[in-house]
Amino acid sequence: MKVGVLTGGGDCPGLNAVIRAVSRRLFARGHGVVGIREGWRGLVDGRFEPLGPREVSGLLPRGGTILGTSRTNPYRVEGGVDAVLEHFRAESLDALVAIGGEDTLGVGARLYAEHEFPVVGVPKTIDNDLSATDYTFGFDTAVSICTEAIDRLHTTAESHNRVMVVEVMGRHTGWIAVMSGIAGGADVILIPEQPVSIEDACKEIRHRHDRGKDFSIVVVSEGYELEGVADGGDVDEFGHVRLSERGIGARLASQIEQQTGFETRVTVLGHVQRGGSPTPRDRVLATRYGLKAADLVHDGSFGRMAALHGDRIVDVSLEEATAELKRVPDDWFEVARAFFG
Ligand code: F6P
């Protein structure tokens, strides 16, 4: 078989480790691999590059994606789907491994349902918001980066008696905020899934000060709903607004300072969270996903996605995986809440 590989959506530590594992397993089984440039855009435009043993060597520690990425949605491009099917056929491809989040894999699921397109998915996102898998690769690295930042901010908070607000990514779920907040010992964590108001957050901070702690760390997810803050601006081809533009961290910091009188500063971690080398855990997860995806292709099991259930790598339907977002359940938030105030 000749198998195409693409990476779509935001870049994410571990993408290259998947490309390496998919390729190595496919080579070992006698198949050829072709890289598709910049996600679905590469199939719309017909941009390919050969991937051989040399191209996939040395990739384990490398962040980003050697194939480039984009948020192109062929269903939103005039003639996009026909172009995908035509370029796929013209390049004599037999199968596709799509590595991406809900958007990239959602396109794969739809192409499979509507055209029996031979696609297999690998779940990628630092947000960890894909259902049907316990964890996506990239998440552990993002959480590690945020935890280190929270540790560093602690020392400044403590020295200056300040409240430090840390804004993290995660889109409409609070996985990064909750996990890094628990790991970093945050005093308040605000996420989209939980209706903790600013008044309640300020109460926790005051309570902390009353018991002699004169600094606090507040972790807020970019998608946290704050009264008076509306989504605005441009949307991408999948209909997503840029949540970072809401400036939730800065608004929250100013309200905390107003309501408590404590000096407050904000740090927005931004794309630092997606940068650099994957953690060992993400390298291993990405590798296991890559092997599974190659095996699914080899077996002709299309319309499936590699997934983690407990400690086992399994496969699930792409349709199921992209049907809904995986939100932070209450019991995870309760672990975080036990340390508020
Ligand atoms: O989905 C990953 C993610 O980093 C989100 O957490 C964030 O909201 C978004 O992508 C940022 O996208 P961009 O890189 O287009 O600014």
PDB file of C-alpha atoms in Angstrom, residues 174 176-183 185-191 194 196 217-221 224 333 336-337 340:
ATOM      1  CA  GLY A 174     -10.604  22.975  31.490  1.00  0.00           C
ATOM      2  CA  ILE A 176      -5.046  21.854  31.215  1.00  0.00           C
ATOM      3  CA  ALA A 177      -6.153  24.262  33.948  1.00  0.00           C
ATOM      4  CA  VAL A 178      -7.329  21.515  36.307  1.00  0.00           C
ATOM      5  CA  MET A 179      -4.323  19.216  35.889  1.00  0.00           C
ATOM      6  CA  SER A 180      -1.639  21.909  36.009  1.00  0.00           C
ATOM      7  CA  GLY A 181      -3.536  23.659  38.786  1.00  0.00           C
ATOM      8  CA  ILE A 182      -3.607  20.507  40.914  1.00  0.00           C
ATOM      9  CA  ALA A 183       0.046  19.762  40.145  1.00  0.00           C
ATOM     10  CA  GLY A 185      -0.951  23.834  43.953  1.00  0.00           C
ATOM     11  CA  ALA A 186      -3.252  26.556  42.595  1.00  0.00           C
ATOM     12  CA  ASP A 187      -5.445  28.263  45.176  1.00  0.00           C
ATOM     13  CA  VAL A 188      -8.342  28.779  42.780  1.00  0.00           C
ATOM     14  CA  ILE A 189      -8.990  27.187  39.361  1.00  0.00           C
ATOM     15  CA  LEU A 190     -11.617  28.557  36.995  1.00  0.00           C
ATOM     16  CA  ILE A 191     -12.780  26.458  34.033  1.00  0.00           C
ATOM     17  CA  GLN A 194     -17.779  24.805  36.509  1.00  0.00           C
ATOM     18  CA  VAL A 196     -17.462  29.253  40.113  1.00  0.00           C
ATOM     19  CA  ILE A 217      -2.228  31.612  42.514  1.00  0.00           C
ATOM     20  CA  VAL A 218      -5.333  31.573  40.315  1.00  0.00           C
ATOM     21  CA  VAL A 219      -5.340  29.389  37.186  1.00  0.00           C
ATOM     22  CA  VAL A 220      -7.971  30.291  34.617  1.00  0.00           C
ATOM     23  CA  SER A 221      -8.819  28.490  31.415  1.00  0.00           C
ATOM     24  CA  TYR A 224     -13.937  30.376  31.320  1.00  0.00           C
ATOM     25  CA  PHE A 333     -12.778  19.285  39.704  1.00  0.00           C
ATOM     26  CA  ALA A 336      -8.783  20.620  42.618  1.00  0.00           C
ATOM     27  CA  ARG A 337     -11.420  22.294  44.808  1.00  0.00           C
ATOM     28  CA  PHE A 340      -9.019  26.168  47.197  1.00  0.00           C
TER      29      PHE A 340
END
